[in-house]
Coordinates of C-alpha atoms (C1' of nucleotides) in Angstrom, one line a residue:
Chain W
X27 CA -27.3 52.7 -122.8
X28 CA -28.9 50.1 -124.6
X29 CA -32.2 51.9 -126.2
X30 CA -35.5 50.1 -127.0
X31 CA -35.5 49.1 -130.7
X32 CA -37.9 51.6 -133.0
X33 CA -41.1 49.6 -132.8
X34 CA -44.6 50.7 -134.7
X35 CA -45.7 50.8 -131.3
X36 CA -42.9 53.5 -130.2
X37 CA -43.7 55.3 -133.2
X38 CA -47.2 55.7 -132.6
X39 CA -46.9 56.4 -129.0
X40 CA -44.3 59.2 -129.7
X41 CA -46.6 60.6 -132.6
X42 CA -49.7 61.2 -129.9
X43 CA -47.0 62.6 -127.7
X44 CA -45.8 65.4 -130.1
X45 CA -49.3 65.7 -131.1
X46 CA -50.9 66.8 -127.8
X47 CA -47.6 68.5 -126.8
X48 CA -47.6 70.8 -130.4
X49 CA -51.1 70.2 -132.3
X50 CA -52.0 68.2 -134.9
X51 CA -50.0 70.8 -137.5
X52 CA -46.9 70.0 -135.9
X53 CA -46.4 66.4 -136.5
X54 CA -44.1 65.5 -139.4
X55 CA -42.0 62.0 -140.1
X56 CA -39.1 64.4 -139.2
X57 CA -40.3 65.7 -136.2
X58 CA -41.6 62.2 -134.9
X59 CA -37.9 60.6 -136.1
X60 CA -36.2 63.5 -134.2
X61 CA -38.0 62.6 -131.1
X62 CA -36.9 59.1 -131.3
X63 CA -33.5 60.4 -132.1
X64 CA -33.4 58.6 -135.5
X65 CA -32.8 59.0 -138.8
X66 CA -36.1 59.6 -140.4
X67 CA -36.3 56.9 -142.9
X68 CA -36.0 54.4 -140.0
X69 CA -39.4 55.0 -139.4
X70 CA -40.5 53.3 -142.7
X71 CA -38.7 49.9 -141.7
X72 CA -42.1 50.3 -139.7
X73 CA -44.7 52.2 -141.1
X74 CA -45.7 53.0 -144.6
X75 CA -45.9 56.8 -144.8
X76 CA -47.2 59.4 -142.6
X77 CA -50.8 58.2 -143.3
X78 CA -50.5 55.1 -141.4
X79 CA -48.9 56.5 -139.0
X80 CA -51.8 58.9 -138.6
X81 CA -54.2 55.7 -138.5
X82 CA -52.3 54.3 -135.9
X83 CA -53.0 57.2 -134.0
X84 CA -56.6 57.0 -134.3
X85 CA -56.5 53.5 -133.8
X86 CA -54.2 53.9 -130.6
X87 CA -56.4 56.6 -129.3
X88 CA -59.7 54.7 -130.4
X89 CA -58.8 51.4 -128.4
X90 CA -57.9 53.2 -125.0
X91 CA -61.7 54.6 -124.7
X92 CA -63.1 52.8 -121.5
X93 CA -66.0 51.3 -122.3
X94 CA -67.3 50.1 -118.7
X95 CA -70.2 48.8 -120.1
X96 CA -73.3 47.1 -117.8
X97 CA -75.5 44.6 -119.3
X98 CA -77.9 44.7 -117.0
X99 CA -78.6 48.3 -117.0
X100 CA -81.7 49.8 -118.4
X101 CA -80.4 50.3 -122.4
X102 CA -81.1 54.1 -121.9
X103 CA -78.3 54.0 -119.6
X104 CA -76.3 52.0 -121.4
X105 CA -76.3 54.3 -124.7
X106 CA -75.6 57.1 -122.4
X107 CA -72.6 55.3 -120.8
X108 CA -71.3 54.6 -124.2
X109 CA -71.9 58.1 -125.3
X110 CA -70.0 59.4 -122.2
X111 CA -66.7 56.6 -122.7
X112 CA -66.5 58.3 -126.2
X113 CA -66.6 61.9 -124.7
X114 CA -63.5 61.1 -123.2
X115 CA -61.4 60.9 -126.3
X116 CA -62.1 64.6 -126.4
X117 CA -60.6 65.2 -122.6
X118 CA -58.0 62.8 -122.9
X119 CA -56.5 63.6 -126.6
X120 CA -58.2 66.3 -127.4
X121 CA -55.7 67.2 -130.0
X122 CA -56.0 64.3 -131.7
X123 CA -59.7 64.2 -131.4
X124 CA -59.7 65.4 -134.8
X125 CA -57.8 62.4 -136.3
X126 CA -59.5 59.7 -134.6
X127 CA -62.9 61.6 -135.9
X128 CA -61.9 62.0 -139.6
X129 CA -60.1 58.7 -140.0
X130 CA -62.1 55.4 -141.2
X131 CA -60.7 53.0 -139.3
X132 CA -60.6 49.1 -140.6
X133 CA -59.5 47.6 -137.0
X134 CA -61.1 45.8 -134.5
X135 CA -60.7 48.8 -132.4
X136 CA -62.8 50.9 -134.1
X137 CA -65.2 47.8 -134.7
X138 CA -65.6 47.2 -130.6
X139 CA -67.8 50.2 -129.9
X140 CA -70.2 49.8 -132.8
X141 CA -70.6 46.3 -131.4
X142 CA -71.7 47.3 -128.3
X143 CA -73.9 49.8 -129.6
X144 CA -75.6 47.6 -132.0
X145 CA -76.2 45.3 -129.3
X146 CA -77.6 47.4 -126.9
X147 CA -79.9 49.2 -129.7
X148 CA -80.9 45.4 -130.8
X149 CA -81.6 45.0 -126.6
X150 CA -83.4 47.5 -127.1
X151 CA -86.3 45.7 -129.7
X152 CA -85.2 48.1 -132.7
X153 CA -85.2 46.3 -136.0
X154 CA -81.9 46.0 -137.9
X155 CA -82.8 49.2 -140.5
X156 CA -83.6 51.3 -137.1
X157 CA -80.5 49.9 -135.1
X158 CA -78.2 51.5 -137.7
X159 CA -80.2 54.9 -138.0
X160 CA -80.2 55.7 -134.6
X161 CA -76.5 54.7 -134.3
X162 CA -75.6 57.1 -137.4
X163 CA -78.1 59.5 -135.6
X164 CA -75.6 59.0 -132.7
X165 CA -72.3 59.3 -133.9
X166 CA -73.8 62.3 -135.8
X167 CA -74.0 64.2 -132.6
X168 CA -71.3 63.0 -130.9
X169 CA -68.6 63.7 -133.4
X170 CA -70.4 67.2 -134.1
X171 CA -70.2 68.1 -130.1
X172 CA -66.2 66.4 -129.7
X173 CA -65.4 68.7 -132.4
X174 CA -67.0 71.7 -130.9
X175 CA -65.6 70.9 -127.6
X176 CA -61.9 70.3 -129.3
X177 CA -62.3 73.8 -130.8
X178 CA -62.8 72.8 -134.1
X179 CA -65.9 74.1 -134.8
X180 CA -67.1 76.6 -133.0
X181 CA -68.2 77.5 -136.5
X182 CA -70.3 80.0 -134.4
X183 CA -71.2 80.1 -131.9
X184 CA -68.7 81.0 -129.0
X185 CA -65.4 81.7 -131.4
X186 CA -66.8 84.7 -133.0
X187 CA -68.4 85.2 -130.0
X188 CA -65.3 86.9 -128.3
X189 CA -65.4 88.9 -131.5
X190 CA -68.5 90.1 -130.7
X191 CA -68.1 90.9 -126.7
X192 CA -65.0 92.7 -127.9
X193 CA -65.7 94.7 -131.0
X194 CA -69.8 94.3 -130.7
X195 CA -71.8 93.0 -133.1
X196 CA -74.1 95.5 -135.0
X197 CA -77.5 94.5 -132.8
X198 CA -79.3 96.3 -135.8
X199 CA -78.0 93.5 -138.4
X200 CA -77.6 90.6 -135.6
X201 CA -80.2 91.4 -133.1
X202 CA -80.6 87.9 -131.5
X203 CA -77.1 86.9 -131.7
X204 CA -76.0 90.3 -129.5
X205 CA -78.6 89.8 -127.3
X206 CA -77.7 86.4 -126.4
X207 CA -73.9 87.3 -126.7
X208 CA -72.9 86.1 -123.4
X209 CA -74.9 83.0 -123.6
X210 CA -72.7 82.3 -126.6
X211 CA -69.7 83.4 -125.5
X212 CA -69.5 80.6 -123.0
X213 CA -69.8 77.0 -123.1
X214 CA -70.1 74.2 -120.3
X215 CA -69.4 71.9 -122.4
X216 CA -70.2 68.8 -120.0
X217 CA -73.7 70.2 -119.6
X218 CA -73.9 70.9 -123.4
X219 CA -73.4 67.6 -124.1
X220 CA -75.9 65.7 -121.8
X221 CA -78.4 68.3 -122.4
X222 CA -78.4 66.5 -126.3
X223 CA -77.6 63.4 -125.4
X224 CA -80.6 63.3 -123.0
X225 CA -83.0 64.9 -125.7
X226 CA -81.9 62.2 -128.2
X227 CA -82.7 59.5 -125.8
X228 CA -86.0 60.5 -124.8
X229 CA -86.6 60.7 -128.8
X230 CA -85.3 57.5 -129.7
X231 CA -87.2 56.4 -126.5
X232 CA -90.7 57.8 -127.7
X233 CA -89.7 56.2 -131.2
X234 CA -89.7 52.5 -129.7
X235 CA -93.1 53.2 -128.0
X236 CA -94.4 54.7 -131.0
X237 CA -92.8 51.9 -133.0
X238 CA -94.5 49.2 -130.9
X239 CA -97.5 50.5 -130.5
X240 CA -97.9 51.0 -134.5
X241 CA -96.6 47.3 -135.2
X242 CA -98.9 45.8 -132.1
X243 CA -101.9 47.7 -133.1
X244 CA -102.4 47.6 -137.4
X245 CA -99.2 45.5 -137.9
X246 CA -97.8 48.4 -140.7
X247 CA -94.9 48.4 -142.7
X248 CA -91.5 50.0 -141.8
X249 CA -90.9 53.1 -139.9
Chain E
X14 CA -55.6 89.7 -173.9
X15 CA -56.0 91.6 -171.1
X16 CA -57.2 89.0 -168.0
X17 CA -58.7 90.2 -164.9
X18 CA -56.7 91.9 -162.1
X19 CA -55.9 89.5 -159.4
X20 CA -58.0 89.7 -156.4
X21 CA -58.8 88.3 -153.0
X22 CA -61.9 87.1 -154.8
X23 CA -60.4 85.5 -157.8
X24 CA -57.7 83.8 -155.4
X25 CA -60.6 82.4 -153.0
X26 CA -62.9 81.1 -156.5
X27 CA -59.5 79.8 -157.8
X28 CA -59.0 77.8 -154.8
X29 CA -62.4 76.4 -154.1
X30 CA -62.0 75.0 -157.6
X31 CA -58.9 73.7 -157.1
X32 CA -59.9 71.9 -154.0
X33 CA -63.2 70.4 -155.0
X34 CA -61.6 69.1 -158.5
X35 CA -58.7 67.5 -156.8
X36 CA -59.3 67.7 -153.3
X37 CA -58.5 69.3 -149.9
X38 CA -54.8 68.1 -149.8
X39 CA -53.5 69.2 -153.2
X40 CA -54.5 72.5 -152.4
X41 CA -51.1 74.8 -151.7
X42 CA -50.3 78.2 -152.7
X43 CA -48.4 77.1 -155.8
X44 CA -50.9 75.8 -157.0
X45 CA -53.3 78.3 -156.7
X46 CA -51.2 81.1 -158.0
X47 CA -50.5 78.4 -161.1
X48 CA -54.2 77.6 -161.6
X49 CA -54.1 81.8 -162.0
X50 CA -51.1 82.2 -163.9
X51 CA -49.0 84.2 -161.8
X52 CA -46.3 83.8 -159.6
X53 CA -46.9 82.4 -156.1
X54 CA -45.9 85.9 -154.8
X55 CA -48.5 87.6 -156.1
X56 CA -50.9 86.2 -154.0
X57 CA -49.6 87.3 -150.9
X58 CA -50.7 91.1 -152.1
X59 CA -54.5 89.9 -151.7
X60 CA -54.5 87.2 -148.9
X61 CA -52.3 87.4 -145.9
X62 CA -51.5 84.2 -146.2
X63 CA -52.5 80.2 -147.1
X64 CA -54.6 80.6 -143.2
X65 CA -56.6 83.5 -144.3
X66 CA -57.1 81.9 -147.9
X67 CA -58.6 78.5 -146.3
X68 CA -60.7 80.6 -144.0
X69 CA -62.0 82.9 -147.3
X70 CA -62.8 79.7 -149.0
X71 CA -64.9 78.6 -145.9
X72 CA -66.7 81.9 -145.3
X73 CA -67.2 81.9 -149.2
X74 CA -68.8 78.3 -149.5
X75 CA -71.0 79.6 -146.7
X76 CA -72.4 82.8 -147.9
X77 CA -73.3 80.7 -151.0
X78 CA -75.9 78.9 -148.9
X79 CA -79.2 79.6 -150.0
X80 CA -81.0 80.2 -147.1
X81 CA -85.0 80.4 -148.4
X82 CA -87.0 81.4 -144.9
X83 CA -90.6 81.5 -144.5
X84 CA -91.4 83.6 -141.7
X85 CA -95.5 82.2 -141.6
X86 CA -94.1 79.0 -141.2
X87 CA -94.5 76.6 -137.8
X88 CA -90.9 76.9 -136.3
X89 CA -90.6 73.4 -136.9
X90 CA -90.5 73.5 -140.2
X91 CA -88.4 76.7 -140.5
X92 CA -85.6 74.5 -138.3
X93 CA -86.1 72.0 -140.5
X94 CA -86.0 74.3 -143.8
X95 CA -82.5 75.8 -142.1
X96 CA -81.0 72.6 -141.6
X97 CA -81.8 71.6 -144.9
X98 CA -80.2 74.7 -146.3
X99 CA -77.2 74.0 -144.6
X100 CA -76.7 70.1 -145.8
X101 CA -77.0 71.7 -148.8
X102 CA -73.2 72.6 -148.6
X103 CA -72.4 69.1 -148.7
X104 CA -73.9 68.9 -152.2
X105 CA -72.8 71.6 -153.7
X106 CA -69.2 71.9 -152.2
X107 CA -68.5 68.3 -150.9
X108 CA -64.9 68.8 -151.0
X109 CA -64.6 72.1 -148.9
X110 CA -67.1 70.8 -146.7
X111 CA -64.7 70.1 -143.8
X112 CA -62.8 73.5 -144.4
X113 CA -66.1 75.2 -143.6
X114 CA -67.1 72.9 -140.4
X115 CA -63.7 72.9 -138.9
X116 CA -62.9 76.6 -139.3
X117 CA -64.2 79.6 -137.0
X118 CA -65.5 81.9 -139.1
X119 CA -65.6 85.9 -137.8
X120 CA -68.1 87.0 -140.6
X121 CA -71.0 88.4 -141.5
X122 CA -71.3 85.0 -143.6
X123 CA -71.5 83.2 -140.4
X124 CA -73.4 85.1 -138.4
X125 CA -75.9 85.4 -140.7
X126 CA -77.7 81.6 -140.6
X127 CA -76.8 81.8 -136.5
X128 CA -79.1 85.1 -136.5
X129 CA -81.8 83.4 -138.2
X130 CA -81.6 80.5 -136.2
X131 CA -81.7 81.9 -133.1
X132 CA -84.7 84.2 -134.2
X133 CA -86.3 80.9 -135.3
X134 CA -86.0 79.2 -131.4
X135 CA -86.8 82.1 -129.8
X136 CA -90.1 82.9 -131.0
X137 CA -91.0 79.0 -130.7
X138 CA -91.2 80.4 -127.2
X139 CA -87.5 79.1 -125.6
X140 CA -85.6 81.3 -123.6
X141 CA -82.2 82.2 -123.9
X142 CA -80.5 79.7 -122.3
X143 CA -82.6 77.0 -124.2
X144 CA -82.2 79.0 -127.5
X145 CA -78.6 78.5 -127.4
X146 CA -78.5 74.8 -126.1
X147 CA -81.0 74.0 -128.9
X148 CA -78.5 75.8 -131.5
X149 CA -76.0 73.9 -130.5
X150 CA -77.3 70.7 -130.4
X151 CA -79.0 71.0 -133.9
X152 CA -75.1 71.9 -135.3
X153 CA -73.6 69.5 -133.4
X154 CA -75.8 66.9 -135.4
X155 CA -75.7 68.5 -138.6
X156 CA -72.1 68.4 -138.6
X157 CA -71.4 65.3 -137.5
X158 CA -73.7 64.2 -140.7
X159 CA -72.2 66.6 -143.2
X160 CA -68.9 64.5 -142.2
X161 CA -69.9 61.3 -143.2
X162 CA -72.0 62.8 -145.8
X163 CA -68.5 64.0 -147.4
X164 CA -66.5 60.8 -146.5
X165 CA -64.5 62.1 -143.7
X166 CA -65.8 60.3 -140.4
X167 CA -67.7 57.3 -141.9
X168 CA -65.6 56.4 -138.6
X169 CA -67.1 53.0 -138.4
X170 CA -69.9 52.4 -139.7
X171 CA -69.9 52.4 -144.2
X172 CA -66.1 52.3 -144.4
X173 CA -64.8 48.9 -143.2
X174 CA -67.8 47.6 -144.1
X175 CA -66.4 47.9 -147.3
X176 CA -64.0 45.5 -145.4
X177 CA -66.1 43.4 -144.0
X178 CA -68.3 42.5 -146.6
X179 CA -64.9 41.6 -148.7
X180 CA -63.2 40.1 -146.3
X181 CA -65.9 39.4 -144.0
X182 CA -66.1 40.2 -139.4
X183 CA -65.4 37.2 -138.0
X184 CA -68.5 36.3 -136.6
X185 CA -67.8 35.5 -133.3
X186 CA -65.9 38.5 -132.2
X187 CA -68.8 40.9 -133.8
X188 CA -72.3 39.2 -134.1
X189 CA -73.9 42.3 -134.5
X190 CA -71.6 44.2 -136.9
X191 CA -71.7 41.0 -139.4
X192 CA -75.5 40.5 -139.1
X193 CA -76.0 43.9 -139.9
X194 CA -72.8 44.3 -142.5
X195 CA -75.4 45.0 -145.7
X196 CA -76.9 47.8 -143.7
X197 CA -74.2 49.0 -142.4
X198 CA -72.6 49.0 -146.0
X199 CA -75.0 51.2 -147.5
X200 CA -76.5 54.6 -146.8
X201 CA -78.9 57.1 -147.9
X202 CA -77.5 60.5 -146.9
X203 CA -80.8 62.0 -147.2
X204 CA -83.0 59.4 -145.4
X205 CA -80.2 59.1 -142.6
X206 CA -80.1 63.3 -142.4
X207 CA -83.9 63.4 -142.1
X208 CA -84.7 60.5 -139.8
X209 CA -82.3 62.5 -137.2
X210 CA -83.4 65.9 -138.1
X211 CA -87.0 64.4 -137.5
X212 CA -86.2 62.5 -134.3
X213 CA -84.2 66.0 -132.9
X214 CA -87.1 68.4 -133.9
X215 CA -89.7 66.0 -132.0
X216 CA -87.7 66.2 -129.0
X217 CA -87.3 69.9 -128.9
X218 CA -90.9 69.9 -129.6
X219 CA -91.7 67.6 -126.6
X220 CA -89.2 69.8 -124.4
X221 CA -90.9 73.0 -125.4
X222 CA -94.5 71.2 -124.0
X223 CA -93.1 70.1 -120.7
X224 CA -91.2 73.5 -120.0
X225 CA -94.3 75.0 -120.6
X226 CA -96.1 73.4 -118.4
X227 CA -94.1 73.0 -115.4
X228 CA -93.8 76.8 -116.2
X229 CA -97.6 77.5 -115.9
X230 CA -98.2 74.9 -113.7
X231 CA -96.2 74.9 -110.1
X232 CA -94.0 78.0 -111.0
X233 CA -90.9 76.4 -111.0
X234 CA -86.8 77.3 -111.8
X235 CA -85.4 77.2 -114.9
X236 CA -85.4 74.1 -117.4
Chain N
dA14 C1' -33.6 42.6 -141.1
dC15 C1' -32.9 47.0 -139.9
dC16 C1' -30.9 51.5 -140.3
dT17 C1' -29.4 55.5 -142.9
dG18 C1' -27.8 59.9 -145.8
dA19 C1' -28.3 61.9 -150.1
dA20 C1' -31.4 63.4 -153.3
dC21 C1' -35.9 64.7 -155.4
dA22 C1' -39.9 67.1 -155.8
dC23 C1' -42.5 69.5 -153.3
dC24 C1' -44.2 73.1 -149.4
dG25 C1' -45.2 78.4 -147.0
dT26 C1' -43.2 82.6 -146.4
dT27 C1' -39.4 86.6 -146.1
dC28 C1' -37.0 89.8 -148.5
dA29 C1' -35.2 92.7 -151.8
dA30 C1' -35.8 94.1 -156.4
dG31 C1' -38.5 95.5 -159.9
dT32 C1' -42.6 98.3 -162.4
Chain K
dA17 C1' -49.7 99.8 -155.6
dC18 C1' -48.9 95.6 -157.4
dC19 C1' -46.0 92.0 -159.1
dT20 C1' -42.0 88.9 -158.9
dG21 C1' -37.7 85.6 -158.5
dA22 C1' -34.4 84.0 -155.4
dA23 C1' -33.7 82.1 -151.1
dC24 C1' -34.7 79.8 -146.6
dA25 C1' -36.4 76.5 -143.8
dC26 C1' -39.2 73.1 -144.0
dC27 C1' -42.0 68.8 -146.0
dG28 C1' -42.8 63.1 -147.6
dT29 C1' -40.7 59.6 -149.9
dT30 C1' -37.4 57.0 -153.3
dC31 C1' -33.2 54.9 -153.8
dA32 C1' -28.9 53.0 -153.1
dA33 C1' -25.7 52.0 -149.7
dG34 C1' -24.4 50.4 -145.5
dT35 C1' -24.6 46.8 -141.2

DNA sequence: ACCTGAACACCGTTCAAGT
DNA sequence: ACCTGAACACCGTTCAAGT
């Protein structure tokens, strides 16, 4: 009955385990050690502290994202794809979405997806200052809609929402929000996102045009 | 020397300061009903619990946002004017910024700027349906800034640039990431939050154009 | 090198006792 | 009604002891 030997890589794996079996609340060094069926401070012959462990996590969860990426594809459809690969963290893990959302990562697997973005954004003909707006712009929205889609952050709309079907919101104080009610009460979230996502693209899309038109035309400054 | 009677207010105020001088983590109930001078107990007459405490700091942090409207106003620049107001949080409350994105709030504090919002969309002429994809795609995107605004979430991008520019990318593996490090490494919150809030509001403009003409137009379905 | 139990300084919350 | 200390079942981590 020779077990595997404890292993960073056990540890990790058996930390996104409890996690999506029990929510991010549950985890704890003791509760991970438990499920390895050692002592607790055997974990720290491989990991610092509960921190790290919680980076690997990120990390772990970060680096199996699929990025099926096509070079030759219009760059429209490549920022979409990319978009979409990241989505997947949400459907996959989405209880440790949170984590790999909130962590700064310092690996090379949280480096790999910016690559490809900046690279498909330079493709695109954005200058360096633009490159890094739009991806910011990007990550914005798609950290905003994995969070909503995790249930974190339904700051609004659809959580409070069943409030509102249930007890009824005074439409005297809230006229819009009970009027739209069952509108907000439910969420496709698949549709949700590629309804932004496509928005932002056509914007970043009119941008270039605008963008090259200005700089082919006057030859102005930045922006 | 007769102080104040303990309170569900008091407890919430306490705590807020608590967690913007030392931050999110060192907040616990302990230390709370310290920072108050009574036992821990105590607090449990007032707030249910450290759940229902977290979620009073949120909904508290959100009522305090100042919400100037001008009805007159194009649309566009009332959506604007709300967004603003709501980055505004990550000023004034930087630390219990997450608390107040990641929690679902059942208020009247959080209906409130969803009200106003929706009003705002709806008489630029969307319909339901759009109204409510628009809202959501306008928080998904504010969110997902006011995290990296705050320092949670600079996922990639500032954070191990921090690395990079010490250590330095290797090159080879990321072209794009090291050519770009020094913009990567820096960031003006404002300039990053209004080049997306500007790219999102032309889109929705553009959307709102072409609905409205394929609406007068051929008659067609919806969107 | 790896594992470990005891111990320390913390948690949130229940309960019974006080006023 | 409000306050409270003791107690319980948890935490993460240090340290010294084992192999």
């Amino acid at each position: 009955m020779a077990t595997e030997p404890l292993s960073r890589g056990r540890i990790v794996t058996a930390a996104i385990g409890l996690i999506e079996r029990e929510g991010a609340d549950a985890i704890s060094m003791r509760r991970v050690a438990a499920e390895l069926g050692v002592g607790v401070m055997s974990l720290y012959n491989h990991v610092p502290g509960k921190d790290a462990l919680l980076n690997g996590v990120a990390e772990t969860v970060l680096s199996q994202v699929e990025f099926t990426d096509d070079p030759d594809a219009h760059w429209t459809d490549r920022v979409r794809g990319q978009a979409r690969a990241f989505r997947q963290i949400a459907h996959h893990y989405p209880r440790s979405t949170m984590l790999v959302v909130s962590r700064q990562l310092h690996s090379t697997a949280g480096l790999l997806p910016v690559e490809r973005a900046l690279a498909t954004l330079r493709g695109a003909g954005f200058d360096g200052a633009d490159t890094v707006r739009m991806l910011r712009m990007f990550i914005a929205y798609i950290v905003g809609s994995l969070l909503r889609e995790v249930g974190v952050t339904p700051t609004f709309a659809p959580a409070q929402t069943r409030t509102i079907s249930a007890d009824g919101v005074d439409p005297a104080l809230f006229p819009e929000v009970s009027s739209l009610a069952s509108l907000l009460g439910e969420c496709d979230h698949e549709e949700e996102f590629e309804f932004g996502l496509d928005l932002l693209i056509k914007a970043i899309e009119a941008y270039a045009v605008q963008g090259e038109g200005r700089r082919e035309g006057r030859k102005e400054g930045t922006r």
